[in-house]
Short mmCIF file of C-alpha atoms in Angstrom, two decimals:
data_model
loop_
_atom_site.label_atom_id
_atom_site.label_comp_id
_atom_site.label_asym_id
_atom_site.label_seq_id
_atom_site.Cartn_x
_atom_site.Cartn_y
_atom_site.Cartn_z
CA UNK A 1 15.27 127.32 -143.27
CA UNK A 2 17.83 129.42 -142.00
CA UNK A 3 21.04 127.48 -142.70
CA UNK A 4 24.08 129.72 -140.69
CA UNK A 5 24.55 132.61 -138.34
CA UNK A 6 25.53 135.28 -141.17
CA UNK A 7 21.23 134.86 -142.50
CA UNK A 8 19.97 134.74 -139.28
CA UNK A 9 22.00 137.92 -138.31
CA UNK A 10 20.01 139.92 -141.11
CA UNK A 11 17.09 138.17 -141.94
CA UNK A 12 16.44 138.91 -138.26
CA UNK A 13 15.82 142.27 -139.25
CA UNK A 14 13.23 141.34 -142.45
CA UNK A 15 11.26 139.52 -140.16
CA UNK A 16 11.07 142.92 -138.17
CA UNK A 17 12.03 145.52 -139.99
CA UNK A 18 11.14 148.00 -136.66
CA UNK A 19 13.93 146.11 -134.69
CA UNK A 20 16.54 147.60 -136.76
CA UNK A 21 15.36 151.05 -136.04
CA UNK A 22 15.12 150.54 -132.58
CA UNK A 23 18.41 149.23 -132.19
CA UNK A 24 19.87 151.96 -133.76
CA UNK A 25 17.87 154.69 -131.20
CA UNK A 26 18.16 152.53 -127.90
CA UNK A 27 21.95 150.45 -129.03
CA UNK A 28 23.30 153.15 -130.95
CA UNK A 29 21.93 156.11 -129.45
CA UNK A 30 21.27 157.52 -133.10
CA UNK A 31 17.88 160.23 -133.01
CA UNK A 32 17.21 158.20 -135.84
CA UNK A 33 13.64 159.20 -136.95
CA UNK A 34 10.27 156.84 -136.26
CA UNK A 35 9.17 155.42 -139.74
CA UNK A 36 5.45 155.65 -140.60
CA UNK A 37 6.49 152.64 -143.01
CA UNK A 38 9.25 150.09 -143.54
CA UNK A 39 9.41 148.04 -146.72
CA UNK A 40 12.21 145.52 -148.07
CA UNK A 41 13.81 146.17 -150.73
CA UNK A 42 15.96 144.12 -154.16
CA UNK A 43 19.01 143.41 -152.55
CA UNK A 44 20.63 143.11 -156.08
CA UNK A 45 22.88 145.73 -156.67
CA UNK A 46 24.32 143.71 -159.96
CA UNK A 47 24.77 146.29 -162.95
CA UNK A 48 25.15 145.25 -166.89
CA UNK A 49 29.01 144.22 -165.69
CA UNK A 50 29.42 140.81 -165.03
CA UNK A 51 30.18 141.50 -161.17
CA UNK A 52 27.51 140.27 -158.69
CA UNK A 53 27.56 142.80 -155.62
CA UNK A 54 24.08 142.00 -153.15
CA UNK A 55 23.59 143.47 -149.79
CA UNK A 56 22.69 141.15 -147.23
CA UNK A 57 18.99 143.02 -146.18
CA UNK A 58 17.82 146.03 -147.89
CA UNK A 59 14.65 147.84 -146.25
CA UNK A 60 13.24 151.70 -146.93
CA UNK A 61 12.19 153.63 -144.29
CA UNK A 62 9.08 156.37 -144.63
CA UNK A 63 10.14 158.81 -142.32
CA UNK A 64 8.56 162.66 -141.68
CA UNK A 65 11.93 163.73 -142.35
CA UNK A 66 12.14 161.64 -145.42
CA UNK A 67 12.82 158.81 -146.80
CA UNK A 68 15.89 156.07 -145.82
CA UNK A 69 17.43 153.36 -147.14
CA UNK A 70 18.71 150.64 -144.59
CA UNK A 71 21.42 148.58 -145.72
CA UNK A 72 22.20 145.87 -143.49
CA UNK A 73 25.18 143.72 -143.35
CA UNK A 74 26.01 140.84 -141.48
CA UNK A 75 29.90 140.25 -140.90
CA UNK A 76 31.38 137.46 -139.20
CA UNK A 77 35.13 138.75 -139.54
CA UNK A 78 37.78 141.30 -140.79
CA UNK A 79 37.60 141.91 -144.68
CA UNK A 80 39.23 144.63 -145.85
CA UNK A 81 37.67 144.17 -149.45
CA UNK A 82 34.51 145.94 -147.72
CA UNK A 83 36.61 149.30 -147.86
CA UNK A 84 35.74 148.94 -151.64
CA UNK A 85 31.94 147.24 -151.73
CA UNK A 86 30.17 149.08 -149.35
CA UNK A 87 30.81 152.69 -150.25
CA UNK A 88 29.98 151.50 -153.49
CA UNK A 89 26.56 149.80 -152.16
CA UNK A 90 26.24 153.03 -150.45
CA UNK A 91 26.77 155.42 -153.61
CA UNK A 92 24.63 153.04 -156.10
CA UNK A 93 21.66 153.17 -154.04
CA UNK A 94 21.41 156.58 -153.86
CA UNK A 95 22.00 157.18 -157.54
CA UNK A 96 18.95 154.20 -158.22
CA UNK A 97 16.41 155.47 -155.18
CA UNK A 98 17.77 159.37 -154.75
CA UNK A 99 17.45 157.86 -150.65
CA UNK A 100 19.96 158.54 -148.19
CA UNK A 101 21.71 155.69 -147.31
CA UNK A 102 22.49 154.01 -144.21
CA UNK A 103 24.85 151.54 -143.66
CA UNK A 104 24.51 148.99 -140.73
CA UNK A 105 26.40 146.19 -140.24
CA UNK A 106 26.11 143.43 -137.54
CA UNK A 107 28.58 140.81 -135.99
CA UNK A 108 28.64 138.24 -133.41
CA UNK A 109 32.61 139.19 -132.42
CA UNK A 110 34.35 141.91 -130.97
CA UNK A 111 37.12 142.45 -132.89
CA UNK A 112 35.12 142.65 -136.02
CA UNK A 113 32.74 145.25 -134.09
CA UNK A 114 35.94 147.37 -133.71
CA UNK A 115 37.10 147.01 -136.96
CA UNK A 116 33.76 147.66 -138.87
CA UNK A 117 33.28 150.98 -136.95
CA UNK A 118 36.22 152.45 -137.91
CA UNK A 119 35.49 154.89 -141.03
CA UNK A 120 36.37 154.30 -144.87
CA UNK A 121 38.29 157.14 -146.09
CA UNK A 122 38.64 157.13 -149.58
CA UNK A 123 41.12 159.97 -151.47
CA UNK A 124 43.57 162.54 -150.66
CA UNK A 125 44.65 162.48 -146.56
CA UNK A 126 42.44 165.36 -144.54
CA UNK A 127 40.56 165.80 -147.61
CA UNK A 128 38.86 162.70 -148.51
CA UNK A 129 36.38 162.49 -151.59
CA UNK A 130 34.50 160.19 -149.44
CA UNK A 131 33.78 159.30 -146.05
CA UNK A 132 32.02 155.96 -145.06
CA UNK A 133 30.72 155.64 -141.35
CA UNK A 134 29.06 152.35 -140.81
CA UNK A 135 26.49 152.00 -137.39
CA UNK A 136 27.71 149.31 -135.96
CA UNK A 137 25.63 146.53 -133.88
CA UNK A 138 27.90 143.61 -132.02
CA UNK A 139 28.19 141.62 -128.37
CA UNK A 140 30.28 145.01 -127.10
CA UNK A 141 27.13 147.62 -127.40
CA UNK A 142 23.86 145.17 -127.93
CA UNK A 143 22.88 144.71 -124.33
CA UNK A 144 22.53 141.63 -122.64
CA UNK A 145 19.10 140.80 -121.55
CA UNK A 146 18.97 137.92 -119.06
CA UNK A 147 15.67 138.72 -117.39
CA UNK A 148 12.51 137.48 -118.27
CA UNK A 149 10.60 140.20 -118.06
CA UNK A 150 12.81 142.78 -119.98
CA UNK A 151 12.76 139.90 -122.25
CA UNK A 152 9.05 140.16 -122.61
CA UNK A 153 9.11 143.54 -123.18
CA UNK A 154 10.82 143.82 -126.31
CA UNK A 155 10.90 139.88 -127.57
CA UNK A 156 12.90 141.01 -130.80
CA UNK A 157 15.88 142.89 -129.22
CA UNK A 158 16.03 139.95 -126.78
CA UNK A 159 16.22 137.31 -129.64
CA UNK A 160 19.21 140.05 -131.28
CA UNK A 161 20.43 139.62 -127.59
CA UNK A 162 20.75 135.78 -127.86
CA UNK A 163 22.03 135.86 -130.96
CA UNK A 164 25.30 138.06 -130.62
CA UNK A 165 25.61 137.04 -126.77
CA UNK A 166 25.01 133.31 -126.86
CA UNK A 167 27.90 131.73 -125.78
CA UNK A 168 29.89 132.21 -122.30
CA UNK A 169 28.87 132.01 -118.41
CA UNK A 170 25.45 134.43 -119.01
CA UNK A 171 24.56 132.10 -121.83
CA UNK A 172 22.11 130.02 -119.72
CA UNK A 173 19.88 133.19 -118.31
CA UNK A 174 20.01 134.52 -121.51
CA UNK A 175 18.62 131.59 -123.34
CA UNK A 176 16.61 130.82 -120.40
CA UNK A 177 15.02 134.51 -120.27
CA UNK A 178 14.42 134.42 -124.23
CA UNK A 179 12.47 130.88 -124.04
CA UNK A 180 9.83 132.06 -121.89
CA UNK A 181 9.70 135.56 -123.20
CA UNK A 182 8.74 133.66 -126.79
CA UNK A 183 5.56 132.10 -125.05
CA UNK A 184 3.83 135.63 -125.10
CA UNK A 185 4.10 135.81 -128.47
CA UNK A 186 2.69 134.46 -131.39
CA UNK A 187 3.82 130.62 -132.45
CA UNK A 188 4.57 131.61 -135.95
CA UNK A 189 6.89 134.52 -135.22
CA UNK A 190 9.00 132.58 -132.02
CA UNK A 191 9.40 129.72 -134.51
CA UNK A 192 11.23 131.75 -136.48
CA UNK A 193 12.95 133.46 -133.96
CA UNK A 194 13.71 130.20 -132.88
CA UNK A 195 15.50 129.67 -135.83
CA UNK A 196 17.45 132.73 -135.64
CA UNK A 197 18.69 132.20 -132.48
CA UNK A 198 19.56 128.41 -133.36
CA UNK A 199 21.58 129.68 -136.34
CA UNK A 200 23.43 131.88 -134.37
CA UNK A 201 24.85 129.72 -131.89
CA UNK A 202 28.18 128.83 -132.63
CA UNK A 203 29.10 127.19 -128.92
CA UNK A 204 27.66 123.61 -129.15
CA UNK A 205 26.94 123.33 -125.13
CA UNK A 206 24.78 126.61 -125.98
CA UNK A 207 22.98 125.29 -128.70
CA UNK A 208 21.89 121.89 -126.56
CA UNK A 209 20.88 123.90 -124.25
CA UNK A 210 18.68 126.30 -126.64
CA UNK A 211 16.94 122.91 -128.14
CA UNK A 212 16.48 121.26 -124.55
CA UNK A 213 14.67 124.27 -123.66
CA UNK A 214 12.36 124.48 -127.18
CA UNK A 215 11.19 120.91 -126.50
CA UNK A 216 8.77 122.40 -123.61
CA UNK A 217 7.55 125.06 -126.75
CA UNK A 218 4.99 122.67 -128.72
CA UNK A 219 5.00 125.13 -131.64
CA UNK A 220 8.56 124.47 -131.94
CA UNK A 221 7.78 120.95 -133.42
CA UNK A 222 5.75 121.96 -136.03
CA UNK A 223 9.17 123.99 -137.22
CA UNK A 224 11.39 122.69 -140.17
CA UNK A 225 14.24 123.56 -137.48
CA UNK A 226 12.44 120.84 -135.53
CA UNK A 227 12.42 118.19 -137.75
CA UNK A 228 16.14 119.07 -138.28
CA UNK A 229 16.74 118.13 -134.72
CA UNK A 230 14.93 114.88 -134.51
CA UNK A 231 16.43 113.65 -137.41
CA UNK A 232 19.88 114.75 -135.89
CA UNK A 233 18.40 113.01 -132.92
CA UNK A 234 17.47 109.49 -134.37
CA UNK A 235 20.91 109.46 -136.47
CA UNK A 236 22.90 109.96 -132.71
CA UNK A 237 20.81 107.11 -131.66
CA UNK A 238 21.25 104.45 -134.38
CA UNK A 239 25.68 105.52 -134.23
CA UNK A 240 25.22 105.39 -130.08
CA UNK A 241 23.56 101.57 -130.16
CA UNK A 242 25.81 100.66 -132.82
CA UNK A 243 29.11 101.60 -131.10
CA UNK A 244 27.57 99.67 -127.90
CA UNK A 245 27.07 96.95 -129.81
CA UNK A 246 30.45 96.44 -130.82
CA UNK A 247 31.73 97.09 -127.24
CA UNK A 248 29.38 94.74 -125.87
CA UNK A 249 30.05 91.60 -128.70
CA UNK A 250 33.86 91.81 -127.71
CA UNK A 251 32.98 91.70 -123.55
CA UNK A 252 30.42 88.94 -124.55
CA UNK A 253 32.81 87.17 -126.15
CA UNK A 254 35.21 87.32 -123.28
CA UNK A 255 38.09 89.88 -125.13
CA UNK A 256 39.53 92.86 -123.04
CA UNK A 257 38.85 95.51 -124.13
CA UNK A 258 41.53 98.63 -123.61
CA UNK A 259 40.58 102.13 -122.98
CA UNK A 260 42.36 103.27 -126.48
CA UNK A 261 39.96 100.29 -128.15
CA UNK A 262 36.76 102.21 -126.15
CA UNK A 263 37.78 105.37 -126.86
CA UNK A 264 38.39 104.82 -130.77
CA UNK A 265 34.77 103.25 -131.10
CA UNK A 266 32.89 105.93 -128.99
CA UNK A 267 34.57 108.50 -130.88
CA UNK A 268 33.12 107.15 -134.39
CA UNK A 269 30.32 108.52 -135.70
CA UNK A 270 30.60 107.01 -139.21
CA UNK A 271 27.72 104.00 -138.73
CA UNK A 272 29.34 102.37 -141.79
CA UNK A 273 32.56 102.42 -140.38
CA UNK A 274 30.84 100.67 -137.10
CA UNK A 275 28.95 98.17 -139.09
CA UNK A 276 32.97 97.11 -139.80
CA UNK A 277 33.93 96.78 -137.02
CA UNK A 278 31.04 95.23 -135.11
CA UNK A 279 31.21 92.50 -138.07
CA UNK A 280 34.85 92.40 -137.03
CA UNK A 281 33.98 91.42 -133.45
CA UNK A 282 32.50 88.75 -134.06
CA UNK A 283 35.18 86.79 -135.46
CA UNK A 284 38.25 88.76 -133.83
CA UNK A 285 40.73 87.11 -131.26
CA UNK A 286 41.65 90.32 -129.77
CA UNK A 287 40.33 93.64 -129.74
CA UNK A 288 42.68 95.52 -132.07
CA UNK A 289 41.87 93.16 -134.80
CA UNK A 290 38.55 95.48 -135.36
CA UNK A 291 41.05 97.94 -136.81
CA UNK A 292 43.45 95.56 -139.00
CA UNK A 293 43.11 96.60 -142.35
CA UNK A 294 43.65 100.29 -141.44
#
């Protein structure tokens, strides 16, 4: 399964491969031409040298103005080493396919946004020997889509939608909008998208709120992302009765119990840690002895 929010960012685009190009006519307002055919590519662009280089997604594009080569790449911040990598991804892949190249990159922040549109300019000042203009897709120019049906209408931009605008005070509609636009299309495809979008949440309020939602999708259960959460769900439950428990044999036991005490065991998530202390409680005389040998 998809394990972080740089994947999900380009896999996104593997799973549909036409979502990319329609970002880049409707987000990007490039006339970039409608492919007959879209296919992925290697993304190993590692030579005899020992130096790995990979692109994140790789996909060609069958145009009737020829033939592309998308090269997507998910960024999550600032790195100026990419001022060195991806003109070379560029300038390898056109020497292997004889494609032209097109660099996309996508990010879930601003400032990166910014930063990654901003051209590579590589030799002499005014006359460079090469000139690197990434199209750039990020929360400033993918549009938010908080209504269900312009959710419905294009399921895959909306999912793009939740996954570089999921956080702040539009979160909710946005998630909201999303989860019923994915019950119009197949279960196989909004389980993954389901995925993507869980990847890609980075606020943890957003994320509840994304799996509180999926529990009315029954698909969504069938998902390995599903069994992630209810395993995530009995573990909270065996570390929540556990720090009750050793609350509760200190009050049965007639000890006071302080707010700092309450606070410190709540707090713990470690269950062996708990299984201490709730031993502790048992024989303790006060309620700071649960933490005497540390």
């Amino acid at each position: 399964m998809v394990g972080s929010s740089h994947e999900a960012l380009h896999r996104i685009f593997q799973k549909d491969p036409a979502l990319l190009t329609r970002a880049l006519q409707r987000v990007l307002h490039v006339p970039f031409p409608e492919p007959r055919e879209i296919a992925a590519l290697n993304i190993d662009l590692t030579e005899i040298e020992p130096v790995e280089r990979r692109v994140d997604t790789l996909l060609r594009a069958e145009t009737d103005e020829g033939t592309y080569l998308l090269v997507v790449e998910s960024q999550g911040k600032v790195d100026e080493r990419k001022r060195g990598s991806w003109p070379y991804y560029l300038s390898y892949l056109y020497e292997k396919y004889r494609c032209e190249p097109v660099l996309i990159v996508i990010t879930q922040s601003s400032a990166t946004e910014r930063w990654a549109s901003r051209p590579i300019r590589l030799g002499f000042p005014g006359w460079e020997s090469l000139t690197v203009r990434p199209l750039v897709l990020g929360p400033d120019n993918v549009p938010v889509i908080a209504d269900e049906r312009q959710a419905e209408k294009d399921v895959p931009l909306a999912v793009l939608s939740a996954m570089t605008h999921g956080r702040g005070p539009r979160a909710a509609a946005i998630l909201e909008s999303l989860a019923a636009a994915l019950r119009t299309i197949d279960p196989d495809s909004a389980a993954v998208f389901v995925q993507f979008v869980d990847s890609c949440l980075v606020d943890a309020q957003a994320k509840q709120m994304w799996r509180d939602l999926m529990t009315a999708i029954q698909y969504f259960w069938r998902h390995p992302l599903a069994e992630q959460v209810r395993e995530e769900g009995v573990e909270q439950g065996r570390v929540q009765d556990r720090q009750e428990m050793t609350l509760r044999i200190l009050e049965w036991r007639g000890i006071p119990v302080p707010d700092s005490i309450r606070e410190r065991v709540m707090h713990c998530s470690d269950l062996d840690q708990l299984e201490v202390w709730a031993q502790r409680a048992v024989h303790a005389s006060q309620a700071t002895e649960l933490f005497a040998e540390e």
